[in-house]
Every structure is written in C-alpha cells, then in structure tokens.
Coordinates of C-alpha atoms and ligand atoms in Angstrom, one line a residue:
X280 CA 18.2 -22.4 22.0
X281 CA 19.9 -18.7 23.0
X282 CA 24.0 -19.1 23.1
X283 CA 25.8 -15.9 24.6
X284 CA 28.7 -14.7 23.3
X285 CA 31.2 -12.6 25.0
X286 CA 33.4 -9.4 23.1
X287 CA 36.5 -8.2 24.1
X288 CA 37.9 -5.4 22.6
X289 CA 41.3 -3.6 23.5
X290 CA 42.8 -2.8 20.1
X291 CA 43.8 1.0 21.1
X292 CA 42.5 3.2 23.6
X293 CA 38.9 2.0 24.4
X294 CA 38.6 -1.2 27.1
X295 CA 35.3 -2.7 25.6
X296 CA 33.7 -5.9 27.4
X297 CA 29.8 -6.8 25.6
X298 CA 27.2 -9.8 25.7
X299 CA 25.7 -10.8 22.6
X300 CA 22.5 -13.1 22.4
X301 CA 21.7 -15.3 19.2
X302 CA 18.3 -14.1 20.1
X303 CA 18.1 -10.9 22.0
X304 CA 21.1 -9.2 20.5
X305 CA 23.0 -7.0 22.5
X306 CA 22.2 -7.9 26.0
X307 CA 24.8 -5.7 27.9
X308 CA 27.9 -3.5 26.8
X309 CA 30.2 -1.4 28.1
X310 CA 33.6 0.8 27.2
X311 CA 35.7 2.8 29.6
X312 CA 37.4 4.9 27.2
X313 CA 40.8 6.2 28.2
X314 CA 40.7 9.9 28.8
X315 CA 44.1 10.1 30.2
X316 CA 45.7 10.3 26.3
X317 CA 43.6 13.6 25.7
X318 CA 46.5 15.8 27.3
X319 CA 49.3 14.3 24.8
X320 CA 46.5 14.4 21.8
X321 CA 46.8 11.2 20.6
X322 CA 47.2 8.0 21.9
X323 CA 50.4 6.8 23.9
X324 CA 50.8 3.0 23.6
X325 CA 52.4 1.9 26.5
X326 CA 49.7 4.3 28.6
X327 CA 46.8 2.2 26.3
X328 CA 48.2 -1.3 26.8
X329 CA 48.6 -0.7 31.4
X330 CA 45.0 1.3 31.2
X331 CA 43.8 -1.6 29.4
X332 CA 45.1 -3.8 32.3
X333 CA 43.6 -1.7 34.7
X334 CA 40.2 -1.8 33.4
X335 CA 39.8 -5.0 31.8
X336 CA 39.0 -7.3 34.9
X337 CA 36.5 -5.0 36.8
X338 CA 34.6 -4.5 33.4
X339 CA 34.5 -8.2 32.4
X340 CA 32.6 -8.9 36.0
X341 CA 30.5 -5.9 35.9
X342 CA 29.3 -7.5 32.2
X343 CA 28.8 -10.6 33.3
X344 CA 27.1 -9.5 36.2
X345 CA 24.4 -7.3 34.5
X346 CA 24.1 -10.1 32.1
X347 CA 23.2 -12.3 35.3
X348 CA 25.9 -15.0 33.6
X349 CA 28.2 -17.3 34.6
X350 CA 31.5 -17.9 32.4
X351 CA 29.8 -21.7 31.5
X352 CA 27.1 -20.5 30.1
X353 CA 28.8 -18.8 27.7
X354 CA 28.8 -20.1 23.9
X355 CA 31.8 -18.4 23.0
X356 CA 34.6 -16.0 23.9
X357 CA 35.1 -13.0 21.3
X358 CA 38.6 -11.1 21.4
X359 CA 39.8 -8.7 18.6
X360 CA 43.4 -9.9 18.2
X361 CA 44.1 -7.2 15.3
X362 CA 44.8 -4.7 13.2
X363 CA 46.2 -2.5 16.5
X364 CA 48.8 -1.5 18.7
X365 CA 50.6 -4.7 20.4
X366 CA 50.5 -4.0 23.7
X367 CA 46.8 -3.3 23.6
X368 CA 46.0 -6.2 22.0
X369 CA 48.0 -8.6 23.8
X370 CA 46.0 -7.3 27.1
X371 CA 42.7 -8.6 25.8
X372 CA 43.9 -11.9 24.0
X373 CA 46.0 -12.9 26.9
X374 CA 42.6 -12.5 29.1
X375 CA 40.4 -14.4 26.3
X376 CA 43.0 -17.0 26.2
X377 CA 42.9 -17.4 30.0
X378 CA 39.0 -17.3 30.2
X379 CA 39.1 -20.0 27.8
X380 CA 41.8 -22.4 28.8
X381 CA 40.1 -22.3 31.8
X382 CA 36.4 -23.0 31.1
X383 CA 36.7 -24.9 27.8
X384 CA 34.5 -22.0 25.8
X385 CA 35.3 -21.8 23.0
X386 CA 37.9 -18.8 22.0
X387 CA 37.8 -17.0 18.5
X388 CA 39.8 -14.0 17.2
X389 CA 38.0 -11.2 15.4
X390 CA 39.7 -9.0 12.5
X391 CA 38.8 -5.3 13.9
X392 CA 37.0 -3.8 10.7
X393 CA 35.0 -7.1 10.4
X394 CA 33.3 -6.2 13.7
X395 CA 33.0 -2.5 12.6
X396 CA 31.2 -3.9 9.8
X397 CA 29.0 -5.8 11.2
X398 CA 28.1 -3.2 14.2
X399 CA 25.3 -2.9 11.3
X400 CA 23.9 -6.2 11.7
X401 CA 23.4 -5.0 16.3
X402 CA 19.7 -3.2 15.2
X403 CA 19.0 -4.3 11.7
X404 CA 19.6 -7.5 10.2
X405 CA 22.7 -6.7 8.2
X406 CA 21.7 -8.2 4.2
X407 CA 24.8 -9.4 1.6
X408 CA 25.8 -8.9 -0.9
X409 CA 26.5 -5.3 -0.2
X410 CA 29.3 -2.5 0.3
X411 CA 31.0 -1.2 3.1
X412 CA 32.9 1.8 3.6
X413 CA 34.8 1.5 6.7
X414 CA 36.2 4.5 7.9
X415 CA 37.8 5.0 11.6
X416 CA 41.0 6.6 13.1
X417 CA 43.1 3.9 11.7
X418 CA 41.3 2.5 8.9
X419 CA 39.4 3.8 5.3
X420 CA 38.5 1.4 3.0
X421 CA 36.1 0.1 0.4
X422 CA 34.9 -3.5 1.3
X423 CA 32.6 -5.7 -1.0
X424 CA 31.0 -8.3 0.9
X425 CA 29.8 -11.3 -1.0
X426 CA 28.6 -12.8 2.1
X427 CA 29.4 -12.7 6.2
X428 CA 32.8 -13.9 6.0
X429 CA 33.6 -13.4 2.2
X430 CA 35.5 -9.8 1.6
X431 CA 36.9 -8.3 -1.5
X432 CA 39.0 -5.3 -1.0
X433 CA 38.2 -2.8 -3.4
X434 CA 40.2 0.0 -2.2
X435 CA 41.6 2.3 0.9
X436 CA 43.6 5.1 1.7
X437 CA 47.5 5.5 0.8
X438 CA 48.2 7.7 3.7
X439 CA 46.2 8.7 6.5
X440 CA 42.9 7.4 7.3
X441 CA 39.9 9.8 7.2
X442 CA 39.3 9.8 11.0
X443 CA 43.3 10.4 11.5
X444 CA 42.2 13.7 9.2
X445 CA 39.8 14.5 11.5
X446 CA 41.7 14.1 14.3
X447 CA 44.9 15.9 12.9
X448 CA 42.7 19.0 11.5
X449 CA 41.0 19.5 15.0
X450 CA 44.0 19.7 17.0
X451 CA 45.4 22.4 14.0
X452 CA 42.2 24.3 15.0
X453 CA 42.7 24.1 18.8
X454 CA 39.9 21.6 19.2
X455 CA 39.1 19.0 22.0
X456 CA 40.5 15.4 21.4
X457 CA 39.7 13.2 19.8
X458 CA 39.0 15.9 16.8
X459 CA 36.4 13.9 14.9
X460 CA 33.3 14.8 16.7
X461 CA 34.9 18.6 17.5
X462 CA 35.3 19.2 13.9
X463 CA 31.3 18.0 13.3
X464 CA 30.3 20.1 16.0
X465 CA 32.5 23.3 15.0
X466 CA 31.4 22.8 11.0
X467 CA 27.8 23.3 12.2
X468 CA 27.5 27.2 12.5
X469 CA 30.4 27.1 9.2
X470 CA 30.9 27.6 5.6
X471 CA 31.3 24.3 3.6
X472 CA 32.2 26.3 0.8
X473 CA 34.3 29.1 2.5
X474 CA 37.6 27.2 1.5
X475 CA 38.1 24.8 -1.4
X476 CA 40.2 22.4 0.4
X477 CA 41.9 19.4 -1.9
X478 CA 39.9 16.2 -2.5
X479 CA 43.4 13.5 -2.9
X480 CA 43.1 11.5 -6.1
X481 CA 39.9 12.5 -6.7
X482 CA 40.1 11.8 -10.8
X483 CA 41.7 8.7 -10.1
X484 CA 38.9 6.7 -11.4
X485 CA 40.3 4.3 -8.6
X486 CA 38.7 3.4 -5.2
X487 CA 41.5 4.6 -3.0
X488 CA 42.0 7.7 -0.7
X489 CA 44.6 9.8 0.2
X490 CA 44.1 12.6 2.9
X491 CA 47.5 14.1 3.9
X492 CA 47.7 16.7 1.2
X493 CA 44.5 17.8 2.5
X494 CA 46.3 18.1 6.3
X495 CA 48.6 20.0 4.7
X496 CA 46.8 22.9 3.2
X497 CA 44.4 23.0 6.3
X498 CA 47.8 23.5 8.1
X499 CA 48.9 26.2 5.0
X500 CA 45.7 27.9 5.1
X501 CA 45.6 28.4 9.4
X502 CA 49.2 29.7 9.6
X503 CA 48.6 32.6 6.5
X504 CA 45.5 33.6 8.6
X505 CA 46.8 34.4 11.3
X506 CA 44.7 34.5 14.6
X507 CA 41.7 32.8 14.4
X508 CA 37.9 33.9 14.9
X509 CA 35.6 31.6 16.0
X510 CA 33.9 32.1 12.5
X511 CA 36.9 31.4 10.8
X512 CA 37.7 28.0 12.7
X513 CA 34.1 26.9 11.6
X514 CA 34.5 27.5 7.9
X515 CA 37.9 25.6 8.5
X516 CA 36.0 22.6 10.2
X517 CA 33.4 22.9 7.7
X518 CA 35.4 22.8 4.6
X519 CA 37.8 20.3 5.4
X520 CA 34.4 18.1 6.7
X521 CA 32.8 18.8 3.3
X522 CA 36.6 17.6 1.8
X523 CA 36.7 14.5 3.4
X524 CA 32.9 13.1 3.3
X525 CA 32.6 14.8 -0.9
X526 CA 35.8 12.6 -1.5
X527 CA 34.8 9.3 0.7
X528 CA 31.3 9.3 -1.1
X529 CA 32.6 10.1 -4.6
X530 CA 35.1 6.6 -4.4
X531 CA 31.3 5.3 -3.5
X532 CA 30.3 5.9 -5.8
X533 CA 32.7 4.4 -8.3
X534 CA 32.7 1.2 -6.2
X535 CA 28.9 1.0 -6.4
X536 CA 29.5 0.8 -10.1
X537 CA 31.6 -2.0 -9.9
X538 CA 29.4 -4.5 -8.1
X539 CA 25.7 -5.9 -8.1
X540 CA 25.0 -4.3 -5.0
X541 CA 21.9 -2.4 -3.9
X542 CA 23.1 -1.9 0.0
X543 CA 25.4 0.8 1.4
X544 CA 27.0 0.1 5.1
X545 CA 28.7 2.8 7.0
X546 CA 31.0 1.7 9.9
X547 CA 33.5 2.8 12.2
X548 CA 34.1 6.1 14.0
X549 CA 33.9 8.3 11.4
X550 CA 30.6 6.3 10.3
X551 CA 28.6 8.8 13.1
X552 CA 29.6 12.0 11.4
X553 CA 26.4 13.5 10.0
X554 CA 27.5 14.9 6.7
X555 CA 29.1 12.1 5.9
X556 CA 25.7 9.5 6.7
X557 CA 23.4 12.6 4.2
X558 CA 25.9 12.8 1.9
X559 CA 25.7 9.3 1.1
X560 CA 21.9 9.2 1.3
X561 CA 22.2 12.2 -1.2
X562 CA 24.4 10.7 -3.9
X563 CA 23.6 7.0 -3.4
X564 CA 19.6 7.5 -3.2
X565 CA 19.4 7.9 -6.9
X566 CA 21.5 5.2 -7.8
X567 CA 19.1 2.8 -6.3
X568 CA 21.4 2.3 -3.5
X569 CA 20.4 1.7 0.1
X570 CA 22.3 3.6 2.8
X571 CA 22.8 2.4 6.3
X572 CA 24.7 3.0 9.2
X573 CA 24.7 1.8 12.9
X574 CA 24.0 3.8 16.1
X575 CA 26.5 6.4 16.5
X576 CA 27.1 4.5 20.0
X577 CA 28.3 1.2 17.7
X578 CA 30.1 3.1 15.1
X579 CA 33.0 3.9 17.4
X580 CA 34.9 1.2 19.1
X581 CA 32.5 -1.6 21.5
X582 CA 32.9 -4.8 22.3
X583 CA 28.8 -5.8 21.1
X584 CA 30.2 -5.4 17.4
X585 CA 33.1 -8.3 18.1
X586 CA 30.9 -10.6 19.8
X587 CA 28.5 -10.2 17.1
X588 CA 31.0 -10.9 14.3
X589 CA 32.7 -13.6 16.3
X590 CA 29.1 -15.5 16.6
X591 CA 29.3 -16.2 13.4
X592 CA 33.0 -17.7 13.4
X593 CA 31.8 -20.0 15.9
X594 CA 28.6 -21.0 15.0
X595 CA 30.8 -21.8 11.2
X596 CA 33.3 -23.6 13.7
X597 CA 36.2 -20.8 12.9
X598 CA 37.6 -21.7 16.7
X599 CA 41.0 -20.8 17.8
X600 CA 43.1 -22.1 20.5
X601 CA 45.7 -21.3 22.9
X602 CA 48.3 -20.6 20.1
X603 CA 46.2 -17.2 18.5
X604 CA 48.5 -14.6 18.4
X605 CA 48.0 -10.8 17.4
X606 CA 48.6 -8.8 14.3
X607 CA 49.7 -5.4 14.2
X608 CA 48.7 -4.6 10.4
X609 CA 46.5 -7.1 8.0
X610 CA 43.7 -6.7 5.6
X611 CA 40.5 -8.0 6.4
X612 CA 40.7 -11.7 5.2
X613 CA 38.3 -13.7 3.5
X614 CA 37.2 -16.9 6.4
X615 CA 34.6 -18.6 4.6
Ligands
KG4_996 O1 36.4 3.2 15.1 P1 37.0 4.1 16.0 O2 36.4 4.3 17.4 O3 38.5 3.7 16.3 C1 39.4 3.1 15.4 O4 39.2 1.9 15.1 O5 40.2 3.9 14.9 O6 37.2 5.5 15.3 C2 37.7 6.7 16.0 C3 37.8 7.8 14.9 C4 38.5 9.0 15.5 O7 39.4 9.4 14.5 C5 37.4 10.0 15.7 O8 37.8 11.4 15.5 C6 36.5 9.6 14.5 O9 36.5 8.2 14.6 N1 35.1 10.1 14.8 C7 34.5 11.0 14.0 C8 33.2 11.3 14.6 N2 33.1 10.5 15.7 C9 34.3 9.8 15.8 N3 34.9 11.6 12.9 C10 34.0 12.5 12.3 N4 32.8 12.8 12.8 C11 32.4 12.3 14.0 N5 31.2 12.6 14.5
ZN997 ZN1 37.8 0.8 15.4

C-alpha cells in the first residue's frame, strides 16, 4: 500500500514544503529560499521567522496540489522542530500542529541533521551501519549510525561550523551570499596551494573541528595584501577550500578507524561542494570505504529529506502530539 508523507521545513531561511511516497520516493518538492537576507549577509531572524509566514501556506497548497492530494490521504505530517532559530521554527510546527489537530494525521517532529542524513536514502537506498559527516551552515559533525534511528556522536566542531567558514571567508573576499558556493566557484581558476592556510586541531588525533583560527588568518592574510586581483581572491578561495575539505576528510578518516564501517555519507550544504565530495573519494577509496553523497539539490536545506526521515518515525510509531515544542540547540538523539 503507498502512504504519503508530508515535510515541512522552516528551521532558518529556506520555506521547504515536499511529498514523500513509501514507493515512489520524492513525489513533489519545493523551497522558496529567502533572498531578502542577502543584503545584510547573513540571516536576520525575525525577517526568516515573517518570510516563513508569508510563504508557508501558498507553498503547502501548491504541494499538495502537484501531488494531486488531499490532507486525508496523507500518512503523516513531517515538521523539523529543531536545531534552529525559534521564530523559524515555531512557523512550521505551529502549521504542522494545526494540519494535524485538524485532520487526525498523524504529526512527528524531525531532528534537522537526521533529515540531512538521510537526504542519502531520496536516490539510493541509504545502507547502516555507516558514517556520516554532516556538514552545513550550522552544523559539522561526525555521526556513526548503527542503524536508522540509532546515532553515536563521534565528534564536531568547537567553533564555527564548516559552511559558517565558507560563508564568513566569501564575504572577506567580496563574494555573493551565501559564500559557500562563491568560494567553490572562485577556487576553480585558483591556487590550492598558493597560501598554507591553518588546518584547527589537526594532530588532535580526535574527531572534532575547529575553523575560526582559519577565519582569522584568511582575514590576516586579505588585509596585508592590500587590494585584491581577481587572481589573488581565487588562490584565497582555493586555499581556504583546500583548508577546510583536507581537515574535514582527515577527522574521516580517524573516525573510519574507529568503527566497522565500509560506507561514507556526505550531507548537508556544504555536502555539494566538489572538492570536498573527490577528496573523500580520494582518501577513503583506499581504505575500502564507500563514498556517497545526495544530489546537490538535497544537500542543502528541502523539505523531501524530513519527510523521508519522518517516515520512518511513524511507520516505528515515534508520533507526537499537540504538546511538541521546538529546540533551539540539541544533538541528534538516539530514537530507537
Ligand atoms: O544545510 P544548509 O542548506 O543549511 C543549514 O542547515 O545550515 O547549508 C547551508 C550551508 C551554507 O553555509 C552554504 O554556504 C554551504 O552550505 N554551501 C556550500 C556549498 N553549497 C552550499 N559550501 C561549500 N561549497 C558549496 N558548493
Ligand atoms: Zn540544514
């Protein structure tokens, strides 16, 4: 029998509604993404949480509409109710809540980076027990997954999370917003090994990250240049790239060692950048380690992802009712 699942997402600055299908997969999705916080470079809460409003409604019936769906014949309603900024948050659970207290679907909340992870199971059937390495504008972190539902936190950053780097070294380089793919883009026609940029607590021996000291000599470096060439701001981006992806994939590496594991995932934002996705290949290849990744389209914040993850809450009966509330902060919790 097919059950559809609907995904909410508002956890920052992307409005995400999706349709999942126990057997077609992603059936419909779509994300209005909130251009307006480009001129501040970075996002504005209170701007997120009243765009979110805006857009939340218009894109739930344009979903359900391509999905050719009514709300009863849903299986289940799919909200991320944290990590992520309040306001945001609150927007999509309050909506969820209503859709269910009215219908009787069933309502489940969905931990953020469990959805990232399992954007890898939207294309390819995602196999445990493997390793994930979540990395997105708000998140880095080393997850071993014993099963859907089952996490072990192995390690994450101290400071600022890789895509946050990103971000924060494209706008030092005059780049467009959000800085992640600009940085990619600009490191193309650059010199990886123009600078030698700090990798943070690289002989740690540990599975944890730390990026800020790396923000800091980008910063260093620009300001005793001078004014920038285009050249120079493409060894920049590609130097601090090759910084970031050589120290992500090296604390792979350890954590690999640590577990029985002959899968890789890649997931969240950062998950699309290319270096990153054939550094891993590179150094993990060899240590009879597959590598995976999803689409670039499902790396970055969608609503498909949390109505695939929260399929698998309610088919395990992990329901929730009127009384979920949202969580600002919170590691990604063990549910099984
Ligand atoms: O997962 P996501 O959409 O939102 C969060 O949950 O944070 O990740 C957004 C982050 C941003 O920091 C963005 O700059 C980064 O992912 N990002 C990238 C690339 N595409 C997005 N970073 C590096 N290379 C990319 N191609
Ligand atoms: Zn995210």
């Amino acid at each position: 029998m097919e059950n559809l699942y609907l995904g909410i997402e508002t956890s920052c600055d992307d409005t995400a509604c999706a349709l999942y299908s126990n057997k077609r997969g992603v059936v419909v999705h779509r994300t209005a993404a909130q251009l307006v916080h480009e001129k501040y470079g970075g996002v504005v809460p209170e701007i997120a949480s009243r765009s979110h409003m805006r857009a939340l409604l218009p894109l739930y019936e344009l979903v359900m509409k391509k999905g050719g769906i009514g709300l009863k014949d849903l299986s289940g309603i799919c909200v991320t109710n944290g990590p992520g900024l309040t306001g945001s948050l609150l927007v999509g659970l309050s909506f969820a809540k209503g859709l269910s207290y009215g219908s009787g679907v069933p309502l489940t909340g969905v931990h953020h980076l469990e959805g990232h992870i399992l954007a890898n199971d939207l294309e390819e059937n995602f196999r445990t027990p493997c390793l994930a390495l979540v990395v997105s504008g708000g998140h880095t972190q080393l997850v071993y997954v014993k099963e859907i539902g089952q996490y072990e936190f192995l390690g994450g950053t101290r400071d600022d999370a890789a895509g946050e780097a990103f971000d924060k070294i494209g706008k030092l380089l005059g780049l467009s917003y959000p800085g992640g793919p600009a940085v990619e883009k600009s490191a193309e026609s650059g010199d990886p090994e123009a600078f030698d940029f700090p990798r943070g607590l690289k002989n740690s021996g540990e599975c944890d990250y730390s990026f800020s000291g790396l923000k800091t000599a980008v910063r260093i470096k620009i300001e005793s240049l001078g004014e920038l060439s285009t050249t120079l701001v493409s060894d920049i981006a590609a130097s601090a790239q090759e910084a970031i992806v050589d120290v992500l994939i090296r604390k792979a590496v350890i954590a690999v060692g640590r577990k029985d594991v002959h899968r890789f995932y890649l997931a969240g934002g950062v998950a699309a950048n290319g270096r990153l996705r054939e550094l891993a290949g590179e150094r993990l290849g060899p240590l009879g380690i597959d590598v995976y990744w999803p689409e670039s389209k499902y790396c970055t914040d969608n609503a498909a992802m949390i109505a695939c993850a929260g399929m698998y809450r309610i088919e395990s009966g992990k329901t929730d009712n009127i009384e979920l509330n949202t969580f600002s902060r919170g590691e990604l919790e063990s549910w099984r």
